[in-house]
């Protein structure tokens, strides 16, 4: 019965849904390789993706972002019956993004699952990697890749007193780090500043 869960297309991030996976990746899960960007720039895009999907960032580091979103409606009921039982907590759709540097590239791999906590406290999880779930998240990662690729040529070269010049990616990375360190920003203000930095 649990194998039927992916067929419900209960994904964390909405997107396209077809009968077969849109790409063949090395891991078999959603992933992209983005050339000439920083890990910070990719991480900022993933933060934005989670926020725009009404998901909450559960944890983050330089190499990983985990976000989750409570499931609702019929998908939540079906997932609770298949993953847990009537005594378990409402199911939560989760996604973990692993980010790492590979030469001049940054690679991102994503893992999706549904989790619920049983009455005795144990966590029960089931991976979401059906074609529908895969395509929904792969499409979002492809969007991030396209967006970062398109901003490569448009970011300014900024003068630096110490080195004469810094690259557009170094400038963007500095600006993103500064934005992420600021507290008390509303979601709308964060998005406005983020789009300004990314040249959108």
PDB file of C-alpha atoms in Angstrom:
ATOM      1  CA  UNK A   1       0.000   0.000   0.000  1.00  0.00           C
ATOM      2  CA  UNK A   2       2.737   2.496   0.819  1.00  0.00           C
ATOM      3  CA  UNK A   3       4.087   2.229  -2.713  1.00  0.00           C
ATOM      4  CA  UNK A   4       0.933   4.047  -3.846  1.00  0.00           C
ATOM      5  CA  UNK A   5       1.932   7.267  -2.104  1.00  0.00           C
ATOM      6  CA  UNK A   6       4.028   8.696  -4.960  1.00  0.00           C
ATOM      7  CA  UNK A   7       1.043   8.204  -7.295  1.00  0.00           C
ATOM      8  CA  UNK A   8      -0.855  10.762  -5.236  1.00  0.00           C
ATOM      9  CA  UNK A   9       1.584  13.429  -6.498  1.00  0.00           C
ATOM     10  CA  UNK A  10       1.725  14.813  -2.965  1.00  0.00           C
ATOM     11  CA  UNK A  11       4.748  16.980  -3.643  1.00  0.00           C
ATOM     12  CA  UNK A  12       6.151  19.810  -1.609  1.00  0.00           C
ATOM     13  CA  UNK A  13       6.586  22.097  -4.601  1.00  0.00           C
ATOM     14  CA  UNK A  14       3.937  22.344  -7.289  1.00  0.00           C
ATOM     15  CA  UNK A  15       4.981  21.945 -10.895  1.00  0.00           C
ATOM     16  CA  UNK A  16       4.497  19.959 -14.066  1.00  0.00           C
ATOM     17  CA  UNK A  17       3.249  16.389 -13.812  1.00  0.00           C
ATOM     18  CA  UNK A  18       3.677  13.784 -16.533  1.00  0.00           C
ATOM     19  CA  UNK A  19       3.803  10.007 -16.702  1.00  0.00           C
ATOM     20  CA  UNK A  20       7.574   9.694 -16.972  1.00  0.00           C
ATOM     21  CA  UNK A  21      10.612  11.511 -15.651  1.00  0.00           C
ATOM     22  CA  UNK A  22      11.561  14.535 -17.720  1.00  0.00           C
ATOM     23  CA  UNK A  23      15.309  13.892 -17.325  1.00  0.00           C
ATOM     24  CA  UNK A  24      17.684  11.061 -16.522  1.00  0.00           C
ATOM     25  CA  UNK A  25      19.944  12.222 -13.699  1.00  0.00           C
ATOM     26  CA  UNK A  26      22.957  10.467 -12.196  1.00  0.00           C
ATOM     27  CA  UNK A  27      21.266  10.036  -8.812  1.00  0.00           C
ATOM     28  CA  UNK A  28      17.814   9.270 -10.170  1.00  0.00           C
ATOM     29  CA  UNK A  29      16.545  12.258  -8.180  1.00  0.00           C
ATOM     30  CA  UNK A  30      16.093  15.907  -9.221  1.00  0.00           C
ATOM     31  CA  UNK A  31      19.447  17.639  -9.736  1.00  0.00           C
ATOM     32  CA  UNK A  32      21.133  20.381 -11.754  1.00  0.00           C
ATOM     33  CA  UNK A  33      24.644  21.659 -12.425  1.00  0.00           C
ATOM     34  CA  UNK A  34      25.069  25.437 -12.651  1.00  0.00           C
ATOM     35  CA  UNK A  35      28.270  26.895 -14.063  1.00  0.00           C
ATOM     36  CA  UNK A  36      30.141  29.884 -12.661  1.00  0.00           C
ATOM     37  CA  UNK A  37      27.995  30.672  -9.626  1.00  0.00           C
ATOM     38  CA  UNK A  38      28.557  30.645  -5.890  1.00  0.00           C
ATOM     39  CA  UNK A  39      26.970  28.277  -3.407  1.00  0.00           C
ATOM     40  CA  UNK A  40      25.499  31.328  -1.659  1.00  0.00           C
ATOM     41  CA  UNK A  41      23.681  32.422  -4.820  1.00  0.00           C
ATOM     42  CA  UNK A  42      22.208  28.957  -5.289  1.00  0.00           C
ATOM     43  CA  UNK A  43      21.251  28.737  -1.614  1.00  0.00           C
ATOM     44  CA  UNK A  44      19.443  32.089  -1.853  1.00  0.00           C
ATOM     45  CA  UNK A  45      17.442  30.785  -4.817  1.00  0.00           C
ATOM     46  CA  UNK A  46      16.444  27.706  -2.833  1.00  0.00           C
ATOM     47  CA  UNK A  47      15.361  29.885   0.107  1.00  0.00           C
ATOM     48  CA  UNK A  48      13.219  31.845  -2.326  1.00  0.00           C
ATOM     49  CA  UNK A  49      11.778  28.628  -3.782  1.00  0.00           C
ATOM     50  CA  UNK A  50      10.800  27.339  -0.347  1.00  0.00           C
ATOM     51  CA  UNK A  51       9.247  30.674   0.644  1.00  0.00           C
ATOM     52  CA  UNK A  52       7.275  31.048  -2.577  1.00  0.00           C
ATOM     53  CA  UNK A  53       5.912  27.509  -2.092  1.00  0.00           C
ATOM     54  CA  UNK A  54       4.672  28.371   1.431  1.00  0.00           C
ATOM     55  CA  UNK A  55       7.193  25.922   2.870  1.00  0.00           C
ATOM     56  CA  UNK A  56       9.170  26.617   6.046  1.00  0.00           C
ATOM     57  CA  UNK A  57      12.955  26.330   6.078  1.00  0.00           C
ATOM     58  CA  UNK A  58      13.689  23.808   8.838  1.00  0.00           C
ATOM     59  CA  UNK A  59      17.482  23.966   8.682  1.00  0.00           C
ATOM     60  CA  UNK A  60      20.217  25.379   6.486  1.00  0.00           C
ATOM     61  CA  UNK A  61      23.981  25.353   6.101  1.00  0.00           C
ATOM     62  CA  UNK A  62      26.448  26.140   3.350  1.00  0.00           C
ATOM     63  CA  UNK A  63      25.796  22.716   1.826  1.00  0.00           C
ATOM     64  CA  UNK A  64      22.179  21.961   2.671  1.00  0.00           C
ATOM     65  CA  UNK A  65      18.701  23.459   2.905  1.00  0.00           C
ATOM     66  CA  UNK A  66      15.760  21.510   4.331  1.00  0.00           C
ATOM     67  CA  UNK A  67      12.223  22.825   4.086  1.00  0.00           C
ATOM     68  CA  UNK A  68       8.829  21.365   4.885  1.00  0.00           C
ATOM     69  CA  UNK A  69       5.158  22.042   4.295  1.00  0.00           C
ATOM     70  CA  UNK A  70       2.148  20.488   6.090  1.00  0.00           C
ATOM     71  CA  UNK A  71      -0.035  18.584   3.672  1.00  0.00           C
ATOM     72  CA  UNK A  72      -3.692  19.497   3.285  1.00  0.00           C
ATOM     73  CA  UNK A  73      -6.935  18.114   1.908  1.00  0.00           C
ATOM     74  CA  UNK A  74      -7.332  14.729   0.314  1.00  0.00           C
ATOM     75  CA  UNK A  75      -3.610  14.220  -0.200  1.00  0.00           C
ATOM     76  CA  UNK A  76      -3.014  14.680   3.530  1.00  0.00           C
ATOM     77  CA  UNK A  77      -5.726  12.186   4.437  1.00  0.00           C
ATOM     78  CA  UNK A  78      -4.467   9.607   1.951  1.00  0.00           C
ATOM     79  CA  UNK A  79      -0.830  10.088   3.006  1.00  0.00           C
ATOM     80  CA  UNK A  80      -1.702   9.783   6.693  1.00  0.00           C
ATOM     81  CA  UNK A  81      -3.506   6.515   6.100  1.00  0.00           C
ATOM     82  CA  UNK A  82      -0.684   5.121   3.978  1.00  0.00           C
ATOM     83  CA  UNK A  83       2.323   6.412   5.948  1.00  0.00           C
ATOM     84  CA  UNK A  84       0.868   6.502   9.452  1.00  0.00           C
ATOM     85  CA  UNK A  85      -2.497   5.842  11.045  1.00  0.00           C
ATOM     86  CA  UNK A  86      -5.320   7.715  12.767  1.00  0.00           C
ATOM     87  CA  UNK A  87      -3.084   8.343  15.812  1.00  0.00           C
ATOM     88  CA  UNK A  88      -0.116   9.781  13.942  1.00  0.00           C
ATOM     89  CA  UNK A  89       0.548  13.481  13.422  1.00  0.00           C
ATOM     90  CA  UNK A  90      -0.621  15.192  10.209  1.00  0.00           C
ATOM     91  CA  UNK A  91       1.826  14.350   7.385  1.00  0.00           C
ATOM     92  CA  UNK A  92       4.430  16.860   6.268  1.00  0.00           C
ATOM     93  CA  UNK A  93       5.971  16.998   2.785  1.00  0.00           C
ATOM     94  CA  UNK A  94       9.719  17.594   3.069  1.00  0.00           C
ATOM     95  CA  UNK A  95      12.549  18.428   0.666  1.00  0.00           C
ATOM     96  CA  UNK A  96      16.299  18.414   1.295  1.00  0.00           C
ATOM     97  CA  UNK A  97      18.574  20.272  -1.139  1.00  0.00           C
ATOM     98  CA  UNK A  98      22.255  19.323  -1.066  1.00  0.00           C
ATOM     99  CA  UNK A  99      24.584  21.965  -2.550  1.00  0.00           C
ATOM    100  CA  UNK A 100      28.257  21.449  -3.333  1.00  0.00           C
ATOM    101  CA  UNK A 101      31.045  22.986  -5.369  1.00  0.00           C
ATOM    102  CA  UNK A 102      32.508  20.991  -8.261  1.00  0.00           C
ATOM    103  CA  UNK A 103      35.302  23.000  -9.899  1.00  0.00           C
ATOM    104  CA  UNK A 104      33.703  26.069 -11.468  1.00  0.00           C
ATOM    105  CA  UNK A 105      30.240  24.542 -11.083  1.00  0.00           C
ATOM    106  CA  UNK A 106      27.752  24.281  -8.264  1.00  0.00           C
ATOM    107  CA  UNK A 107      25.662  21.130  -8.143  1.00  0.00           C
ATOM    108  CA  UNK A 108      22.304  20.733  -6.444  1.00  0.00           C
ATOM    109  CA  UNK A 109      20.572  17.442  -5.670  1.00  0.00           C
ATOM    110  CA  UNK A 110      17.118  17.200  -4.093  1.00  0.00           C
ATOM    111  CA  UNK A 111      15.428  14.501  -2.017  1.00  0.00           C
ATOM    112  CA  UNK A 112      11.691  14.586  -1.248  1.00  0.00           C
ATOM    113  CA  UNK A 113       9.760  12.612   1.326  1.00  0.00           C
ATOM    114  CA  UNK A 114       6.619  12.559   3.470  1.00  0.00           C
ATOM    115  CA  UNK A 115       6.938  12.132   7.218  1.00  0.00           C
ATOM    116  CA  UNK A 116       4.615  11.638  10.162  1.00  0.00           C
ATOM    117  CA  UNK A 117       5.195  10.925  13.845  1.00  0.00           C
ATOM    118  CA  UNK A 118       3.522   7.868  15.315  1.00  0.00           C
ATOM    119  CA  UNK A 119       1.790   7.748  18.693  1.00  0.00           C
ATOM    120  CA  UNK A 120       4.874   6.292  20.426  1.00  0.00           C
ATOM    121  CA  UNK A 121       7.136   9.026  19.030  1.00  0.00           C
ATOM    122  CA  UNK A 122       8.833   7.182  16.167  1.00  0.00           C
ATOM    123  CA  UNK A 123       9.066   8.971  12.818  1.00  0.00           C
ATOM    124  CA  UNK A 124       7.796   7.197   9.730  1.00  0.00           C
ATOM    125  CA  UNK A 125       8.973   8.433   6.331  1.00  0.00           C
ATOM    126  CA  UNK A 126       8.399   7.514   2.700  1.00  0.00           C
ATOM    127  CA  UNK A 127      10.405   8.913  -0.210  1.00  0.00           C
ATOM    128  CA  UNK A 128       8.579  10.783  -2.976  1.00  0.00           C
ATOM    129  CA  UNK A 129      10.280  10.036  -6.290  1.00  0.00           C
ATOM    130  CA  UNK A 130       7.480   9.146  -8.692  1.00  0.00           C
ATOM    131  CA  UNK A 131       7.642  10.769 -12.140  1.00  0.00           C
ATOM    132  CA  UNK A 132       5.128  13.366 -10.916  1.00  0.00           C
ATOM    133  CA  UNK A 133       7.115  14.234  -7.807  1.00  0.00           C
ATOM    134  CA  UNK A 134      10.426  14.159  -9.697  1.00  0.00           C
ATOM    135  CA  UNK A 135       9.190  16.415 -12.507  1.00  0.00           C
ATOM    136  CA  UNK A 136       7.649  18.956 -10.135  1.00  0.00           C
ATOM    137  CA  UNK A 137      10.950  19.555  -8.383  1.00  0.00           C
ATOM    138  CA  UNK A 138      13.210  19.062 -11.415  1.00  0.00           C
ATOM    139  CA  UNK A 139      11.247  21.797 -13.188  1.00  0.00           C
ATOM    140  CA  UNK A 140      11.858  24.181 -10.282  1.00  0.00           C
ATOM    141  CA  UNK A 141      15.585  23.395 -10.232  1.00  0.00           C
ATOM    142  CA  UNK A 142      15.752  23.952 -13.995  1.00  0.00           C
ATOM    143  CA  UNK A 143      14.107  27.351 -13.450  1.00  0.00           C
ATOM    144  CA  UNK A 144      16.785  28.241 -10.887  1.00  0.00           C
ATOM    145  CA  UNK A 145      19.530  27.175 -13.296  1.00  0.00           C
ATOM    146  CA  UNK A 146      18.022  29.258 -16.120  1.00  0.00           C
ATOM    147  CA  UNK A 147      17.622  32.280 -13.870  1.00  0.00           C
ATOM    148  CA  UNK A 148      21.203  32.166 -12.607  1.00  0.00           C
ATOM    149  CA  UNK A 149      22.549  31.505 -16.102  1.00  0.00           C
ATOM    150  CA  UNK A 150      20.649  34.507 -17.466  1.00  0.00           C
ATOM    151  CA  UNK A 151      21.996  36.852 -14.788  1.00  0.00           C
ATOM    152  CA  UNK A 152      25.635  35.919 -15.388  1.00  0.00           C
ATOM    153  CA  UNK A 153      26.054  38.505 -18.122  1.00  0.00           C
ATOM    154  CA  UNK A 154      23.933  41.237 -16.542  1.00  0.00           C
ATOM    155  CA  UNK A 155      25.548  41.598 -13.095  1.00  0.00           C
ATOM    156  CA  UNK A 156      27.828  44.620 -12.767  1.00  0.00           C
ATOM    157  CA  UNK A 157      31.575  44.602 -12.201  1.00  0.00           C
ATOM    158  CA  UNK A 158      32.209  46.554  -9.004  1.00  0.00           C
ATOM    159  CA  UNK A 159      35.367  48.480  -8.217  1.00  0.00           C
ATOM    160  CA  UNK A 160      37.285  47.476  -5.106  1.00  0.00           C
ATOM    161  CA  UNK A 161      39.938  49.610  -3.414  1.00  0.00           C
ATOM    162  CA  UNK A 162      41.883  46.528  -2.374  1.00  0.00           C
ATOM    163  CA  UNK A 163      41.966  44.533  -5.616  1.00  0.00           C
ATOM    164  CA  UNK A 164      40.872  46.981  -8.307  1.00  0.00           C
ATOM    165  CA  UNK A 165      37.850  44.897  -9.338  1.00  0.00           C
ATOM    166  CA  UNK A 166      35.683  42.059  -8.113  1.00  0.00           C
ATOM    167  CA  UNK A 167      33.678  39.817 -10.398  1.00  0.00           C
ATOM    168  CA  UNK A 168      29.940  40.093 -10.789  1.00  0.00           C
ATOM    169  CA  UNK A 169      29.529  36.796  -8.923  1.00  0.00           C
ATOM    170  CA  UNK A 170      31.660  38.013  -6.004  1.00  0.00           C
ATOM    171  CA  UNK A 171      29.584  41.181  -5.834  1.00  0.00           C
ATOM    172  CA  UNK A 172      26.331  39.213  -5.917  1.00  0.00           C
ATOM    173  CA  UNK A 173      27.596  36.803  -3.289  1.00  0.00           C
ATOM    174  CA  UNK A 174      28.543  39.672  -0.964  1.00  0.00           C
ATOM    175  CA  UNK A 175      25.136  41.281  -1.420  1.00  0.00           C
ATOM    176  CA  UNK A 176      23.286  38.001  -0.799  1.00  0.00           C
ATOM    177  CA  UNK A 177      25.305  37.294   2.340  1.00  0.00           C
ATOM    178  CA  UNK A 178      24.495  40.759   3.639  1.00  0.00           C
ATOM    179  CA  UNK A 179      20.796  40.263   2.860  1.00  0.00           C
ATOM    180  CA  UNK A 180      20.690  36.872   4.597  1.00  0.00           C
ATOM    181  CA  UNK A 181      22.364  38.328   7.697  1.00  0.00           C
ATOM    182  CA  UNK A 182      19.716  41.017   8.108  1.00  0.00           C
ATOM    183  CA  UNK A 183      16.896  40.289  10.519  1.00  0.00           C
ATOM    184  CA  UNK A 184      13.377  41.643  10.770  1.00  0.00           C
ATOM    185  CA  UNK A 185      12.779  41.905   7.014  1.00  0.00           C
ATOM    186  CA  UNK A 186       9.276  41.105   5.802  1.00  0.00           C
ATOM    187  CA  UNK A 187       8.894  38.427   3.160  1.00  0.00           C
ATOM    188  CA  UNK A 188       7.943  41.070   0.573  1.00  0.00           C
ATOM    189  CA  UNK A 189      10.980  43.225   1.373  1.00  0.00           C
ATOM    190  CA  UNK A 190      13.281  40.179   1.266  1.00  0.00           C
ATOM    191  CA  UNK A 191      11.893  39.236  -2.155  1.00  0.00           C
ATOM    192  CA  UNK A 192      12.232  42.808  -3.444  1.00  0.00           C
ATOM    193  CA  UNK A 193      15.857  43.069  -2.313  1.00  0.00           C
ATOM    194  CA  UNK A 194      16.637  39.580  -3.582  1.00  0.00           C
ATOM    195  CA  UNK A 195      15.251  40.333  -7.064  1.00  0.00           C
ATOM    196  CA  UNK A 196      17.192  43.582  -7.124  1.00  0.00           C
ATOM    197  CA  UNK A 197      20.469  41.809  -6.349  1.00  0.00           C
ATOM    198  CA  UNK A 198      19.791  39.056  -8.902  1.00  0.00           C
ATOM    199  CA  UNK A 199      18.921  41.609 -11.566  1.00  0.00           C
ATOM    200  CA  UNK A 200      15.374  40.310 -12.048  1.00  0.00           C
TER     201      UNK A 200
END
